[in-house]
C-alpha positions as a printed NumPy array, in Angstrom:
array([[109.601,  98.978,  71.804],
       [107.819,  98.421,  75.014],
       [110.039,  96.837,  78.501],
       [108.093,  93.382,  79.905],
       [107.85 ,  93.41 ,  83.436],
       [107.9  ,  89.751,  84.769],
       [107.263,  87.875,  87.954],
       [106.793,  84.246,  89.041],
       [104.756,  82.699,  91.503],
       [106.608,  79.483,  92.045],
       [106.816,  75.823,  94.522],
       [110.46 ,  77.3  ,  95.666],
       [113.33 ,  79.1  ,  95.611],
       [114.95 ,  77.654,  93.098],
       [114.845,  75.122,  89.55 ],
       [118.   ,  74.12 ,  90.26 ],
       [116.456,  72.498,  93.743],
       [113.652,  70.954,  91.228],
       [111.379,  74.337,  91.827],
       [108.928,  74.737,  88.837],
       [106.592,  77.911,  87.987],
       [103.094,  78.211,  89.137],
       [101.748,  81.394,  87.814],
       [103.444,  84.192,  85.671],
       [102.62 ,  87.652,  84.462],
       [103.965,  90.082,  82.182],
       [103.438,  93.752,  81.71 ],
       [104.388,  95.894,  79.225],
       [105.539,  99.702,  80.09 ],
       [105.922, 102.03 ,  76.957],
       [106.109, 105.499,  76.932],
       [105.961, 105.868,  80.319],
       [102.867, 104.118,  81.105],
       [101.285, 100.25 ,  81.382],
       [100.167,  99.106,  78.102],
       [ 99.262,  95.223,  78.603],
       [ 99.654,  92.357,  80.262],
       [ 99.565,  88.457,  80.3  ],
       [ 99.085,  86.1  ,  83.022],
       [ 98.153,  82.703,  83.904],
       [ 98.524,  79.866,  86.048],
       [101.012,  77.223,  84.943],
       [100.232,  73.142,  85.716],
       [103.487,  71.248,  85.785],
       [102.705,  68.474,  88.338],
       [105.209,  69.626,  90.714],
       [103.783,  69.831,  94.476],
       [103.146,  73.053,  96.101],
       [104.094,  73.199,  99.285],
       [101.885,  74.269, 102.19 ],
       [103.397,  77.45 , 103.106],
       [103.506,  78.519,  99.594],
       [ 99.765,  77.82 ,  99.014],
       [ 99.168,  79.924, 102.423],
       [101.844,  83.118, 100.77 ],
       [100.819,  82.817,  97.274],
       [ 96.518,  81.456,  97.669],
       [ 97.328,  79.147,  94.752],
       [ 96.299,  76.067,  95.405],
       [ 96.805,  72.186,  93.578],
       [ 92.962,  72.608,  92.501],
       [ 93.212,  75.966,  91.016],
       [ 96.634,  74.409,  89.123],
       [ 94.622,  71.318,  87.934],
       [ 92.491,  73.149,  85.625],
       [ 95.759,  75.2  ,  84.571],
       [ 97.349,  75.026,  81.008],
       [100.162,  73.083,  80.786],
       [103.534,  75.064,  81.622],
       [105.459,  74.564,  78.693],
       [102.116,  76.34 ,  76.397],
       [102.199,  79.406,  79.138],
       [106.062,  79.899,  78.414],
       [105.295,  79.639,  74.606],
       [102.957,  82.153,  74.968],
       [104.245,  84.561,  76.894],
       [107.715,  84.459,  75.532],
       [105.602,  85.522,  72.232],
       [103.745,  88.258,  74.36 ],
       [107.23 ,  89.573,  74.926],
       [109.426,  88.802,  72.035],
       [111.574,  91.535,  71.016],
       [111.439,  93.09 ,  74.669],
       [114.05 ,  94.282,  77.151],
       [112.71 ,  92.332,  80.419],
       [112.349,  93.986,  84.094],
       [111.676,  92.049,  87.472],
       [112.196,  92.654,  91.115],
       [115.173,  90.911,  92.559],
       [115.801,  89.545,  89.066],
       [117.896,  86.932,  89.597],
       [115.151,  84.804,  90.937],
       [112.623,  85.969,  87.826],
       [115.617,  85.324,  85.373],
       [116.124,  81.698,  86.685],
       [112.484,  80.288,  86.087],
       [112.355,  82.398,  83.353],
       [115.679,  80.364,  81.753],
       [114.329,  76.983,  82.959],
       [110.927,  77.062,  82.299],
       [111.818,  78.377,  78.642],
       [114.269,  75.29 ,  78.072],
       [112.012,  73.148,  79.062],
       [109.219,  74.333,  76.865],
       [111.745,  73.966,  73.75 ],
       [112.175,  77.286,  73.714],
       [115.132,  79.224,  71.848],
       [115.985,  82.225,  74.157],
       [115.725,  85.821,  72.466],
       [117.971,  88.098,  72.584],
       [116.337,  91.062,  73.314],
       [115.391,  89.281,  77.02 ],
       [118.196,  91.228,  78.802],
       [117.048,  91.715,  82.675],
       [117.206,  95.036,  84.466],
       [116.033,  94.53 ,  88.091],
       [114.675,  97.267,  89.893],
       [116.287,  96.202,  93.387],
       [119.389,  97.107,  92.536],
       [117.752, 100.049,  91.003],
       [116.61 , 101.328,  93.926],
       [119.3  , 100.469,  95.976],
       [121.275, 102.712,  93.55 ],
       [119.064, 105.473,  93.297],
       [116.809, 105.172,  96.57 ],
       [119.637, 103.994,  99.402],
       [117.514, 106.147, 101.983],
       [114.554, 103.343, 101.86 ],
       [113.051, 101.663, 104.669],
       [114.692,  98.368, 102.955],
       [113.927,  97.544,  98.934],
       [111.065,  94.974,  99.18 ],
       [108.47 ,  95.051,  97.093],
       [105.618,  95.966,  99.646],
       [108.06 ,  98.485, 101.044],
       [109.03 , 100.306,  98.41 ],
       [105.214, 100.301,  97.269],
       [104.278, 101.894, 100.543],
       [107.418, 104.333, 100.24 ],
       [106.388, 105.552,  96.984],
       [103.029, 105.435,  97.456],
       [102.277, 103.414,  94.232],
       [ 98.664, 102.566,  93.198],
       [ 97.345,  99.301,  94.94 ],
       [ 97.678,  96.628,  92.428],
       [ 95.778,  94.031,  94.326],
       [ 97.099,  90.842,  96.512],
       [100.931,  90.522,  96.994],
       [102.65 ,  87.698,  95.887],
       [100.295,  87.068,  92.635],
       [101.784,  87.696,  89.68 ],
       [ 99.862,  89.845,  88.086],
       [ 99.664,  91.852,  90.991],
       [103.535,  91.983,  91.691],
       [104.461,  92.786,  88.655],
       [102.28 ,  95.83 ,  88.303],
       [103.429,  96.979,  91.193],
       [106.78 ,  96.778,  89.268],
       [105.736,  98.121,  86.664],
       [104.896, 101.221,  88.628],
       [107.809, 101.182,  90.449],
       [109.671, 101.073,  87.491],
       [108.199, 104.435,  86.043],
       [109.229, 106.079,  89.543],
       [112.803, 104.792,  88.971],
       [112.777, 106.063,  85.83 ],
       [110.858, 109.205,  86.665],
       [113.741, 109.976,  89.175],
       [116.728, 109.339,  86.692],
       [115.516, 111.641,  84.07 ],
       [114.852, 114.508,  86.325],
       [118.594, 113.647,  87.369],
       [119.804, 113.074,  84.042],
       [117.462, 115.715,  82.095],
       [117.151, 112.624,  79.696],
       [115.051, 109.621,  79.416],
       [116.41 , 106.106,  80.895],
       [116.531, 103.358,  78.011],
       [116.586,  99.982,  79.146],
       [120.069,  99.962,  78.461],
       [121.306, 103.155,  80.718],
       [119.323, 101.127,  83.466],
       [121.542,  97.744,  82.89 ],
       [124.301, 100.026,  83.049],
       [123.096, 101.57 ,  86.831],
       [122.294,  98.224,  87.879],
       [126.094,  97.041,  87.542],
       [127.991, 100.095,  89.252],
       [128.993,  99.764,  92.693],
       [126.988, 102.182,  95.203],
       [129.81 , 104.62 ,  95.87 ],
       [130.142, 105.299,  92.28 ],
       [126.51 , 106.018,  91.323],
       [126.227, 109.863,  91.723],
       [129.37 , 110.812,  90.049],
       [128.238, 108.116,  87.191],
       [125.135, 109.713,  86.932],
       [127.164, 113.633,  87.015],
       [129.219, 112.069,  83.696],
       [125.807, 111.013,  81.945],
       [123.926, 114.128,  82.706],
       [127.089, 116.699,  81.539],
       [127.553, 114.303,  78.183],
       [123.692, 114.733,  77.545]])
């Protein structure tokens, strides 16, 4: 079963603050490389701010022409049924995610557990420059996926980051990282990581 990675392009930081989705992308990783993808933009009526039409380049005309949200969450929540999710700094991606799928009538699945590969690499990668995106695309030297802070774009660059995560932990582990081992990471304090990791690698 292929992982989705997700991001959102949104109007803020938050839904709970009445922030609503502008664009979204998923990508799916199997087998240890990129598979597919959806995107689109995403009209809701909600304004955009100027600052985020100066970050992100979307604009209210390019979201006029845009399906409505509620059919983009319908269809990309049947791109990805059945898939463990993946986003950087998650808890923002999980939060749209949640909101925009309630709003579109949508019953959550429960495959859609998050793994989010900030914490990742601040588990596995503390040495970084810092654990943005652009950084850690830089750091790693990950293929250009285009214009930051699209969502297509973002969440290839994900994606790939997400194969170097992985990439690390089975040449630590001599095994390969399931979405679950990865939840697992996410959730250990720092100081406990390598001797974690020692238990997982002896038991494999």
């Amino acid at each position: 079963m292929p992982v989705a990675v997700i991001d959102f392009e949104t109007t803020g930081s938050s839904p709970g603050q009445g922030a609503r989705a502008t664009e979204i992308a998923a990508v799916l990783v199997e087998d240890g490389r990129i598979v597919g993808h959806y995107q689109s933009l995403m009209q809701s009526g909600a304004w955009v701010p100027p600052f985020i039409e100066q970050l992100t380049g979307i604009t209210h005309a390019m979201l006029a022409d845009a399906p409505p949200a509620q059919q983009v969450m319908r269809e990309v929540l049947r791109f990805t049924a059945g898939c463990p999710l993946v986003a950087h700094n998650a808890a923002f991606d999980r939060g749209f995610w949640q909101a925009e799928a309630d709003l579109a009538g949508c019953a959550p699945d429960p495959a859609h557990a998050f793994a989010c590969t900030v914490r990742l690499s601040r588990r596995l990668h503390p040495q970084a420059p810092n654990h943005r995106l652009g950084t850690l695309a830089a750091w790693h030297g990950l293929p250009d996926a285009g214009r930051a802070h699209r969502a297509l774009a973002d969440a290839t660059t994900t994606a790939h980051l997400l194969l170097r995560l992985q990439d690390a932990l089975q040449q630590r582990l001599g095994q390969a990282a399931d979405h679950g081992l990865l939840c697992r990471l996410q959730a250990l304090p720092a100081a406990q990581v390598d001797r974690w990791l020692q238990r997982q690698a002896a038991a494999a």
